[in-house]
Short mmCIF file of C-alpha atoms and ligand atoms in Angstrom, two decimals:
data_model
loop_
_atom_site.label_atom_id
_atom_site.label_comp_id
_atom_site.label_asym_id
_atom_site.label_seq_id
_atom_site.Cartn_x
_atom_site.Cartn_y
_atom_site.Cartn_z
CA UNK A 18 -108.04 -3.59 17.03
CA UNK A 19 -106.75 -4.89 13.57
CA UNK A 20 -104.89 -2.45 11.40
CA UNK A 21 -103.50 -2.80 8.31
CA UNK A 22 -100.10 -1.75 6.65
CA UNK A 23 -100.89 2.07 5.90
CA UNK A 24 -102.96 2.18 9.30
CA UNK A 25 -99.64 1.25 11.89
CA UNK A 26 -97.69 3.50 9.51
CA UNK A 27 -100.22 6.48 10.34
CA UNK A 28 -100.04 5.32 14.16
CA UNK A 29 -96.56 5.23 14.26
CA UNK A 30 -95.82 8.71 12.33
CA UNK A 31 -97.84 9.98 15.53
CA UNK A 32 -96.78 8.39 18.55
CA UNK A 33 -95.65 10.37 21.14
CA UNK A 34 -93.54 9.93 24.80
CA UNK A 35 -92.21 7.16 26.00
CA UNK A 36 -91.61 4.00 24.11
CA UNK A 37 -90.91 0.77 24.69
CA UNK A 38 -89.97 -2.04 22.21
CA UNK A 39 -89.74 -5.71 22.93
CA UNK A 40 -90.06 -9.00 21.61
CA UNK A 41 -89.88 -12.82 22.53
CA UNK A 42 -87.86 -14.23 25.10
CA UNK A 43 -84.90 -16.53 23.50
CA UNK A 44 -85.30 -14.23 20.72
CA UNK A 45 -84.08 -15.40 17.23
CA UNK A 46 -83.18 -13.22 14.23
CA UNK A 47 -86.45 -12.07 13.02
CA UNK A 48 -87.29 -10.95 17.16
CA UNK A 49 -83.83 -9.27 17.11
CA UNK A 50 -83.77 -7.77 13.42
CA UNK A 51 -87.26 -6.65 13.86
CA UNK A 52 -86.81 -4.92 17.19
CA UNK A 53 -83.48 -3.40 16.50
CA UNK A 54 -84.93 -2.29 12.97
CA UNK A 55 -87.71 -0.33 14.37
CA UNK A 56 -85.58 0.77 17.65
CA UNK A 57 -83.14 2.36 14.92
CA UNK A 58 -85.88 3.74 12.77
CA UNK A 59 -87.88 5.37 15.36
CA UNK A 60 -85.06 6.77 16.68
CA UNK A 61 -84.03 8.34 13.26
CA UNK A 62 -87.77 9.66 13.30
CA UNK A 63 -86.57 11.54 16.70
CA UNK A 64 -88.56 9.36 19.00
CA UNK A 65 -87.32 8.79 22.72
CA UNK A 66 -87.58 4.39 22.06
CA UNK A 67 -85.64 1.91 24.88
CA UNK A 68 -85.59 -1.68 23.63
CA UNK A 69 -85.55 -4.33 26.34
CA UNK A 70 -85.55 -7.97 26.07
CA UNK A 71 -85.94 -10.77 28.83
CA UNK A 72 -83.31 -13.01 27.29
CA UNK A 73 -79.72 -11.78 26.08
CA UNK A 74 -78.86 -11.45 22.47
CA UNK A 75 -76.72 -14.37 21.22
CA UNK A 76 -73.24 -13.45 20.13
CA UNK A 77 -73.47 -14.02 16.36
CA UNK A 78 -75.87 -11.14 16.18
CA UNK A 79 -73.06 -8.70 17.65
CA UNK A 80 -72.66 -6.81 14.81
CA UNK A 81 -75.67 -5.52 14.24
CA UNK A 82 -76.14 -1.64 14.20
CA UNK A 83 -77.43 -0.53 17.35
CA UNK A 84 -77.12 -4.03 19.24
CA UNK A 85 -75.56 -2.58 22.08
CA UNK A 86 -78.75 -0.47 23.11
CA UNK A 87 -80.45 -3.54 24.10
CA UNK A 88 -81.65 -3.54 28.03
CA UNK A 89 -82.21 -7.11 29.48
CA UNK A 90 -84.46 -7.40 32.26
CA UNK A 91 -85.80 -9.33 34.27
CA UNK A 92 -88.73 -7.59 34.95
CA UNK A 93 -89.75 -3.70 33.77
CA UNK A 94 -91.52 -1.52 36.29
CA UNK A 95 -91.27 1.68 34.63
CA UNK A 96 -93.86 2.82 33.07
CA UNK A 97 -94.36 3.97 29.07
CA UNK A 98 -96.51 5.90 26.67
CA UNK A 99 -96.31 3.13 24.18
CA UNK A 100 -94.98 -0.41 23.93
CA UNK A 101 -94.54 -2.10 20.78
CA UNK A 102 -93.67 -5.90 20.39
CA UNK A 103 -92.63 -7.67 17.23
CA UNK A 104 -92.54 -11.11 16.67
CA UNK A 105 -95.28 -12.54 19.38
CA UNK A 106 -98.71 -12.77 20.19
CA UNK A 107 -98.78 -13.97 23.18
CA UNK A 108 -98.12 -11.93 26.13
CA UNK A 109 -96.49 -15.19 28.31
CA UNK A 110 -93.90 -15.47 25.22
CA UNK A 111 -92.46 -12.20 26.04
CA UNK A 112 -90.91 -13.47 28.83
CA UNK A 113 -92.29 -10.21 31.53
CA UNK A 114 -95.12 -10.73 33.95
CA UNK A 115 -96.28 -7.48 33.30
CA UNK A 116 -95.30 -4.18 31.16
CA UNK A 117 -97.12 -1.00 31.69
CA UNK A 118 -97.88 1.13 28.56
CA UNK A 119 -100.64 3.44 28.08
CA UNK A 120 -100.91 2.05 24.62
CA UNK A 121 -99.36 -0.92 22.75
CA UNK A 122 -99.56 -2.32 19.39
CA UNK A 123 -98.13 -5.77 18.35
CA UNK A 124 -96.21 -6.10 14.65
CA UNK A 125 -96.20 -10.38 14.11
CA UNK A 126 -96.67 -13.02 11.32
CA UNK A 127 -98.18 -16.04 13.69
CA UNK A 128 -100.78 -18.16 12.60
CA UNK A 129 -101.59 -18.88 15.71
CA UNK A 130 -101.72 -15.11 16.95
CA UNK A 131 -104.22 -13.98 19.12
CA UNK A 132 -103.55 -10.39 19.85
CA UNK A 133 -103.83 -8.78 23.24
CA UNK A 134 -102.68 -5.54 22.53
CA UNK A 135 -104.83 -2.13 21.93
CA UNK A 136 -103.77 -2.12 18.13
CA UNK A 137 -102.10 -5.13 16.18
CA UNK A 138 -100.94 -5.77 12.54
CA UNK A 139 -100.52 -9.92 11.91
CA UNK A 140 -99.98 -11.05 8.68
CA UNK A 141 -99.71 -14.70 8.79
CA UNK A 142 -98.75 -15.32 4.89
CA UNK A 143 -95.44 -13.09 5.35
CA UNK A 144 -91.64 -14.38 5.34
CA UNK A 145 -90.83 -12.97 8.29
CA UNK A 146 -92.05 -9.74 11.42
CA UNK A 147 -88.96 -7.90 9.11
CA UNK A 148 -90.29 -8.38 5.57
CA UNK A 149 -93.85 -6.79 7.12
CA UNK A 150 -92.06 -4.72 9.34
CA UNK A 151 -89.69 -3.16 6.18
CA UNK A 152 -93.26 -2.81 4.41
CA UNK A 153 -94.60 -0.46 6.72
CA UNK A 154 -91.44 1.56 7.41
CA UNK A 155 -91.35 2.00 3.90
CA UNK A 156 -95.00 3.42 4.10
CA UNK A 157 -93.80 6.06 6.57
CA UNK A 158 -90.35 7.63 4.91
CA UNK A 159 -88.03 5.19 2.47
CA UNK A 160 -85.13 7.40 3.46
CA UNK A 161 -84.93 7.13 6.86
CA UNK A 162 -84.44 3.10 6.03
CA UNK A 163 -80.66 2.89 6.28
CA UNK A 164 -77.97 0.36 6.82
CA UNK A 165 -78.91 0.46 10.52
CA UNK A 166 -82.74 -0.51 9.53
CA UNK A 167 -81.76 -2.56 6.44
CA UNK A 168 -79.04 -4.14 7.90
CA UNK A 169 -81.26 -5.88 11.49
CA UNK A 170 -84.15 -6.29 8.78
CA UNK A 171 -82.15 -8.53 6.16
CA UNK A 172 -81.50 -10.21 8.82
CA UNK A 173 -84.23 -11.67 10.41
CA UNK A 174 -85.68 -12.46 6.72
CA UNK A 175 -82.60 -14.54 6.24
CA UNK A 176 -82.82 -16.66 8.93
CA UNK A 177 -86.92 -16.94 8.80
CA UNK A 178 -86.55 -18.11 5.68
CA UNK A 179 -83.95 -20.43 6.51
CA UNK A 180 -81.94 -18.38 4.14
CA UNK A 181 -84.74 -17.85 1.19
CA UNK A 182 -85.36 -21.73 0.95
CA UNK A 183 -88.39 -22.56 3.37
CA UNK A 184 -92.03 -22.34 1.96
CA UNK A 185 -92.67 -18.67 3.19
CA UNK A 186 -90.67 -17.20 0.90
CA UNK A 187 -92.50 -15.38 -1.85
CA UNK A 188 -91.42 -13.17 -4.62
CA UNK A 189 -92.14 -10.15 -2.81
CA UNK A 190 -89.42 -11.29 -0.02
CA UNK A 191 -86.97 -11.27 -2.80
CA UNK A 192 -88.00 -8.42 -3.56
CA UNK A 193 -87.74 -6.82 -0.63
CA UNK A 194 -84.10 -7.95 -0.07
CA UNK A 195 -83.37 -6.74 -3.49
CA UNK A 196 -84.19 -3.50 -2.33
CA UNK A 197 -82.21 -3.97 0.93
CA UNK A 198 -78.83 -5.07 -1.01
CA UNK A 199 -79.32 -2.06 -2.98
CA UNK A 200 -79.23 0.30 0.09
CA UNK A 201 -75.62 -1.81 1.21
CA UNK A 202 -76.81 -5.02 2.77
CA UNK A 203 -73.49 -7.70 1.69
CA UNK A 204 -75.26 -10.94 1.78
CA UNK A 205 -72.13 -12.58 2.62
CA UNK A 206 -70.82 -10.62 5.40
CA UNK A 207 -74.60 -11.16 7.18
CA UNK A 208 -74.22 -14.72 6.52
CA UNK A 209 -70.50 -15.24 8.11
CA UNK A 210 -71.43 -13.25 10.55
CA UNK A 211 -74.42 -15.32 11.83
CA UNK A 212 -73.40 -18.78 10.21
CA UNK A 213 -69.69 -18.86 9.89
CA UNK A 214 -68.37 -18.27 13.56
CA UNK A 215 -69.51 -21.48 15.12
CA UNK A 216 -67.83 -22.45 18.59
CA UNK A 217 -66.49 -25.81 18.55
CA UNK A 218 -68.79 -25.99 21.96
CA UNK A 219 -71.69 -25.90 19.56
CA UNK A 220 -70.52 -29.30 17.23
CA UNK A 221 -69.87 -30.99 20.37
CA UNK A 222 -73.22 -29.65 21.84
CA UNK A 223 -74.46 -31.06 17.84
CA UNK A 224 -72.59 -34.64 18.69
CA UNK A 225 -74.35 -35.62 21.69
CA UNK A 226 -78.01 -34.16 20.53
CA UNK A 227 -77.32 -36.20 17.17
CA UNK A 228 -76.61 -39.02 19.59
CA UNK A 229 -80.50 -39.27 20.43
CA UNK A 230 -82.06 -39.26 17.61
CA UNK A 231 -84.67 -41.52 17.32
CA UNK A 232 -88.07 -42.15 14.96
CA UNK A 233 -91.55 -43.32 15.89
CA UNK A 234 -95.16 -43.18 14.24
CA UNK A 235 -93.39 -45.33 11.24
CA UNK A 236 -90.67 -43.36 10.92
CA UNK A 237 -92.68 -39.81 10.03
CA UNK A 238 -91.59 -38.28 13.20
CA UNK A 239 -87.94 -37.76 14.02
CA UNK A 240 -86.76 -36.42 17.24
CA UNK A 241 -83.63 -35.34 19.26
CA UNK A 242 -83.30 -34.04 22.86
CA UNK A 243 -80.86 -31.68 24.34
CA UNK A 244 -80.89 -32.57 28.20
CA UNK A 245 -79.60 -29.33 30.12
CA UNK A 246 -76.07 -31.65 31.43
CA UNK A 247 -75.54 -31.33 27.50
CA UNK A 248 -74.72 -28.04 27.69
CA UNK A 249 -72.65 -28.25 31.28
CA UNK A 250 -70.46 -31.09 29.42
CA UNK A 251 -70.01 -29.01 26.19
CA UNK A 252 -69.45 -25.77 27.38
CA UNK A 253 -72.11 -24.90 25.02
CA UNK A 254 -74.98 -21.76 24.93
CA UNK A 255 -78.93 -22.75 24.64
CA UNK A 256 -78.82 -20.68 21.66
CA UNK A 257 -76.41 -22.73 19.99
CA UNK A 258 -78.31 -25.29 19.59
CA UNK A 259 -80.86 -23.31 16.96
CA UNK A 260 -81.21 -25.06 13.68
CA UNK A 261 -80.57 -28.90 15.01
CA UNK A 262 -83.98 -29.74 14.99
CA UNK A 263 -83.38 -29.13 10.37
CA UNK A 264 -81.23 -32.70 10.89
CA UNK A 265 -83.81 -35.08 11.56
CA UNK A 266 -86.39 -32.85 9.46
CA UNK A 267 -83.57 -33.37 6.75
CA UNK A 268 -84.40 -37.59 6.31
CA UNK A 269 -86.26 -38.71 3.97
CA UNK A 270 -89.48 -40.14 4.72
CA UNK A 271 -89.80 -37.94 7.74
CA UNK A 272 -93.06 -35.57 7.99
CA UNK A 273 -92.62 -33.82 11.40
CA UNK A 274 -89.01 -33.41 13.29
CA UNK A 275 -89.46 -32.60 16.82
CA UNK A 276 -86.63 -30.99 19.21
CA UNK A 277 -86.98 -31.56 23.26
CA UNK A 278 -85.13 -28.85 25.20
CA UNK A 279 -84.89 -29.40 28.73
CA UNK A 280 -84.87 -26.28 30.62
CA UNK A 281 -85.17 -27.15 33.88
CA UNK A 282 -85.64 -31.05 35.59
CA UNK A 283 -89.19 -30.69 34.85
CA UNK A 284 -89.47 -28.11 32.47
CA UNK A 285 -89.12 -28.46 28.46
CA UNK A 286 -89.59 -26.58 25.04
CA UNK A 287 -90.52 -28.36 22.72
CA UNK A 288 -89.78 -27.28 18.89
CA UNK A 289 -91.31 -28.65 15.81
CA UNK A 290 -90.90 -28.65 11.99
CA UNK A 291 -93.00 -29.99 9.36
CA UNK A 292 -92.21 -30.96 5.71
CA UNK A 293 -95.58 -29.55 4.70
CA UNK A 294 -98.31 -32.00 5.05
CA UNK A 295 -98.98 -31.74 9.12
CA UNK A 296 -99.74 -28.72 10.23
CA UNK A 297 -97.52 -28.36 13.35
CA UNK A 298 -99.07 -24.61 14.41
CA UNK A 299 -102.43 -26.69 15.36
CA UNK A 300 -100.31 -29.32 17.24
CA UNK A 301 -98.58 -26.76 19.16
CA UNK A 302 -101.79 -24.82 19.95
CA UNK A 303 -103.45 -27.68 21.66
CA UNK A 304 -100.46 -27.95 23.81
CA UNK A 305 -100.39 -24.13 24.88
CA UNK A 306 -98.11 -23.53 22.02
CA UNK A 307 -98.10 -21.96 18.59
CA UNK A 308 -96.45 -20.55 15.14
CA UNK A 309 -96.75 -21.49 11.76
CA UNK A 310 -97.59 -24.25 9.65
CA UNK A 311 -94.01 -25.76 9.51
CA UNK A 312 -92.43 -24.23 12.12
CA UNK A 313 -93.90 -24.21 15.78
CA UNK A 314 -93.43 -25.12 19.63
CA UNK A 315 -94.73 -25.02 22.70
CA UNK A 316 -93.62 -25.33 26.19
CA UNK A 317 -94.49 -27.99 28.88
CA UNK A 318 -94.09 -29.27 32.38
CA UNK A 319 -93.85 -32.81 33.53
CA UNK A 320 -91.28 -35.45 32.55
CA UNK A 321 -89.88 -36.36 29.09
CA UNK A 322 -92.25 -39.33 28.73
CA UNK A 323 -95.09 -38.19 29.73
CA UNK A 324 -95.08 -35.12 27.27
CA UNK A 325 -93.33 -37.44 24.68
CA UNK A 326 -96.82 -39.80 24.79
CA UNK A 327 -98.88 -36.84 24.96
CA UNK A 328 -97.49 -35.27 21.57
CA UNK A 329 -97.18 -38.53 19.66
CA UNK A 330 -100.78 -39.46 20.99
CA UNK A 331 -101.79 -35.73 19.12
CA UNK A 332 -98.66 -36.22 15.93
CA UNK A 333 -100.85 -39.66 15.29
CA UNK A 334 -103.63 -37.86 14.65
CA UNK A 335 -102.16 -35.17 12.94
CA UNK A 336 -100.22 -37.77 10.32
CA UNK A 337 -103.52 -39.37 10.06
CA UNK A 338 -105.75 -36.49 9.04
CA UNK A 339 -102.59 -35.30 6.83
CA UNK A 340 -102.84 -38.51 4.80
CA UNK A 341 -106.53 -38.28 3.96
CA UNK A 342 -105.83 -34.69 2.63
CA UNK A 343 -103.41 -35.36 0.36
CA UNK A 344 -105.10 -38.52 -1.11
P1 5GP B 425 -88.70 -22.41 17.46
O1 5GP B 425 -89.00 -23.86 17.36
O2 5GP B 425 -87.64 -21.99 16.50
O3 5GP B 425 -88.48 -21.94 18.86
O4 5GP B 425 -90.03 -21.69 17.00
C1 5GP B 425 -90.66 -21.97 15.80
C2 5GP B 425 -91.91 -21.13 15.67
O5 5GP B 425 -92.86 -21.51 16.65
C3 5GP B 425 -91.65 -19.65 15.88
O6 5GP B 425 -92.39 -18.94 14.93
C4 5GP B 425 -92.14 -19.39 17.27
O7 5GP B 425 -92.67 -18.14 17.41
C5 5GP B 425 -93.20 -20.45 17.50
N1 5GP B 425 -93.13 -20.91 18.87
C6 5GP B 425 -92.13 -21.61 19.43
N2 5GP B 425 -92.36 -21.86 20.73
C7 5GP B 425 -93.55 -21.29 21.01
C8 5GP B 425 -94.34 -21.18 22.21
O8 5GP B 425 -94.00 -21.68 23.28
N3 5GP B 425 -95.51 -20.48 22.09
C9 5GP B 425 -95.93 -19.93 20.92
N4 5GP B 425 -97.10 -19.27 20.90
N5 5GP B 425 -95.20 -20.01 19.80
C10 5GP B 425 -94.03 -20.67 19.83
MN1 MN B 426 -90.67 -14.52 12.99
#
């Protein structure tokens, strides 16, 4: 069932036993700052919350309030009153085969979402799973918001928004970290921490993905590939490799970057970024995929070619029917 803001704030004033919050595996800063936020805030609210993930937390979000509470899992096999995951809408994305809740309710901003929980809020217009997430905490009681909920919450705006630059930012996200620096957020020490402490592992990790970037489709799509030896030669985490895939959607003349990620010999994530006129979330949902208009991936099995000819075969298209909208 859809809710809306005052609705989940109702829900969540009332929830009782057991809960469990979660979010997307390889989780980025709006997964981790909207988890942690509401694992903090619940807990405030004297709720008995556990927050497990199915991926570790990388490093540079160490110093967020709270970070240490984070469980990773491989699987969960307790059981829970409640689970509540932020950030996805897709049950595969959160990485377990299975979690047993009486009741769950998903908190997201995906385009593509297509929720499979008992209750779900998705507000596909919104900056970030914080910036909706702060909305409805605010809803509940404004005071229990402090620097452990502003703090994981300014965070994951920042880096959705690519740091209040991409097309998702509104005045109301301004807004909303307005009100966040007024309750202590420091804007710099958030962005040192997260952008400032690069390993030299990651530029060399940067050099060799640089290395193979290539265009097609006339030079609208630009893409690199980070083959798994990469890392083994660098030294380098997966992780470290988020916000590459900006470089080729930096050149000018290029529509759609695209970022191959080999996982395994035969297994790949794919990322994707648009400059505005191809709508990457539909690309990515006819390959088992989705996200948001600009920003959105999907995985897939086979080898590099075959997928590569499969996506360009659908990115043709995708250019094509761009080009007679914006006539
Ligand atoms: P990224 O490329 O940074 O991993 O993800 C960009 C956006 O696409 C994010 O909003 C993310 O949730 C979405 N996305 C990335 N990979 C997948 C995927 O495999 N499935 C779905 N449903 N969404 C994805
Ligand atoms: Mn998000």
């Amino acid at each position: 069932m859809r809710l809306n803001r005052k609705e989940v704030a109702e829900l969540l004033k009332n929830v009782q036993g057991k809960i469990l919050i979660t979010t997307h595996k390889n989780p980025d800063g709006d997964a981790v700052g909207s988890s942690l936020g509401w694992f903090n805030f619940l807990k405030k609210m004297g709720k008995e919350v556990r927050i497990i993930y199915r991926d570790r937390v990388p490093f540079f979000f160490d110093f967020l309030p709270g970070i240490g509470n984070v469980e990773v899992l491989e699987e969960i096999k307790e059981k829970f009153d409640w689970v509540i995951i932020t950030d996805v809408s897709d049950p595969k994305r959160t990485g377990f085969s299975e979690i047993l809740a009486e009741k769950s309710l998903v908190i997201d901003h995906h385009i593509t979402a297509e929720p499979f929980t008992d209750y779900a809020i998705v507000e596909p217009e919104i900056s970030s799973t914080c910036e909706l997430s702060y909305h409805i905490m605010k809803l509940i009681d404004e005071n229990l918001i402090d620097m452990s909920v502003a703090l994981p919450i300014y965070t994951g705006i920042l880096t959705d928004t690519g740091g209040f630059n991409y097309s998702n930012t509104s005045p109301e996200t301004h807004t909303v970290a307005a009100e966040l620096l007024k309750k202590g957020v420091n804007p710099y020490e958030v962005y040192t921490n997260i952008f400032e402490r690069n390993r030299i592992n990651k530029l060399k990790l940067l050099e060799l993905v640089l290395r193979t970037l290539s265009f097609e489709l006339n030079q609208k799509v630009a893409h690199i590939t980070l083959f798994k030896r990469f890392l083994e030669e660098t030294g380098a985490y997966p992780e470290e490799s988020e916000g590459f895939i900006n470089y080729p959607r930096s050149i000018a003349g290029v529509e759609v970057a695209v970022f191959f990620k080999e996982i395994e010999g035969n297994s790949w994530k794919v990322s994707m970024r648009s400059k505005g006129r191809v709508n990457v979330a539909e690309v990515a949902k006819s390959m088992g995929g989705g996200g948001h208009r600009m920003a959105a991936g999907f995985e897939a099995e086979g080898s590099l070619e075959e997928i590569k000819r499969e996506l360009l075969k659908k990115l043709e298209v995708a250019l094509e029917k761009a080009h007679y909208e914006n006539l």
